[in-house]
């Protein structure tokens, strides 16, 4: 018996919209970084502490990716010793609704 719901059997040569979105937000720690930047600029070391299990090298790598993607900006606030802050961009803020819904979905589930 065939389900009455239409099944999408169309394949595509390019990644679909969901896959493209997951490539942007799905990298380890990327969504968490955006979430922690939602309330304003955060210094690198503080952000690293907020993420707990992430190494500083991993945080640095993910921040660079997010910066290239236009989701965060980096500002040097002191040269010696080097101190930088990261801030979510307006484009990055557009992902917060998705992340809020994901958070709610996870909290409402029995996972």
XYZ file of C-alpha atoms in Angstrom:
111
model
C 0.000 0.000 0.000
C 1.333 3.428 -0.957
C 1.179 6.218 1.599
C -1.226 8.949 0.553
C 1.418 11.584 1.205
C 3.459 12.466 -1.827
C 6.998 11.177 -1.653
C 9.707 13.442 -3.015
C 11.819 11.262 -5.263
C 13.493 14.168 -7.039
C 17.229 14.066 -6.683
C 19.384 17.076 -7.252
C 22.906 17.559 -8.465
C 23.510 20.264 -5.888
C 22.957 20.051 -2.150
C 19.372 20.864 -1.217
C 18.534 23.883 0.929
C 18.531 21.839 4.152
C 21.974 20.415 3.396
C 23.357 23.870 2.526
C 21.963 25.251 5.780
C 23.479 22.393 7.763
C 26.847 23.052 6.161
C 26.674 26.619 7.472
C 25.350 25.930 10.987
C 26.114 22.241 11.424
C 29.848 22.346 12.046
C 30.793 21.365 15.557
C 30.392 24.335 17.950
C 29.237 26.803 15.268
C 25.616 27.037 16.393
C 26.697 27.245 20.045
C 29.084 30.082 19.240
C 26.315 32.039 17.517
C 24.010 31.378 20.467
C 26.563 32.701 22.959
C 27.103 35.856 20.893
C 23.399 36.758 20.762
C 23.546 39.172 23.714
C 26.522 41.217 22.536
C 30.256 41.102 21.851
C 32.267 38.486 23.730
C 36.024 38.258 24.181
C 37.723 35.148 22.849
C 38.769 33.685 26.206
C 35.325 34.251 27.702
C 33.701 32.558 24.719
C 36.078 29.601 25.060
C 35.046 29.227 28.713
C 31.349 29.412 27.778
C 31.811 26.502 25.372
C 33.366 24.266 28.009
C 34.381 21.186 26.016
C 35.814 22.976 23.001
C 39.548 23.517 22.716
C 40.782 27.040 22.032
C 42.120 25.814 18.704
C 38.654 24.516 17.754
C 36.954 27.744 18.873
C 39.450 29.784 16.846
C 38.901 27.614 13.763
C 35.102 27.839 13.991
C 35.184 31.604 14.577
C 37.305 32.039 11.444
C 34.776 29.978 9.449
C 31.866 31.999 10.829
C 33.702 35.227 10.023
C 34.329 34.148 6.411
C 30.632 33.220 6.122
C 29.640 36.692 7.340
C 27.973 35.428 10.525
C 30.362 37.061 13.018
C 32.787 39.968 13.067
C 36.125 40.147 14.843
C 37.458 43.313 16.450
C 40.937 43.743 17.915
C 40.521 45.777 21.098
C 44.128 45.640 22.291
C 47.357 44.854 20.451
C 49.604 43.958 23.410
C 48.623 41.629 24.793
C 46.294 40.754 21.946
C 42.632 40.931 22.894
C 39.750 40.452 20.477
C 35.987 40.408 20.685
C 33.538 38.632 18.454
C 30.066 39.850 17.636
C 27.198 38.297 15.714
C 26.285 40.121 12.497
C 22.782 40.976 11.323
C 23.029 38.027 8.948
C 24.115 35.814 11.857
C 21.092 36.998 13.852
C 18.815 35.545 11.188
C 19.936 32.077 12.342
C 18.899 32.701 15.962
C 15.227 31.966 15.256
C 16.222 28.575 13.873
C 18.455 27.901 16.869
C 15.710 28.965 19.305
C 13.280 26.546 17.679
C 15.897 23.771 17.756
C 16.503 24.458 21.454
C 12.765 24.334 22.185
C 12.315 21.162 20.128
C 15.151 19.449 21.981
C 13.889 20.518 25.396
C 10.346 19.348 24.541
C 11.566 15.940 23.315
C 12.490 12.893 25.325
C 16.048 12.681 24.031
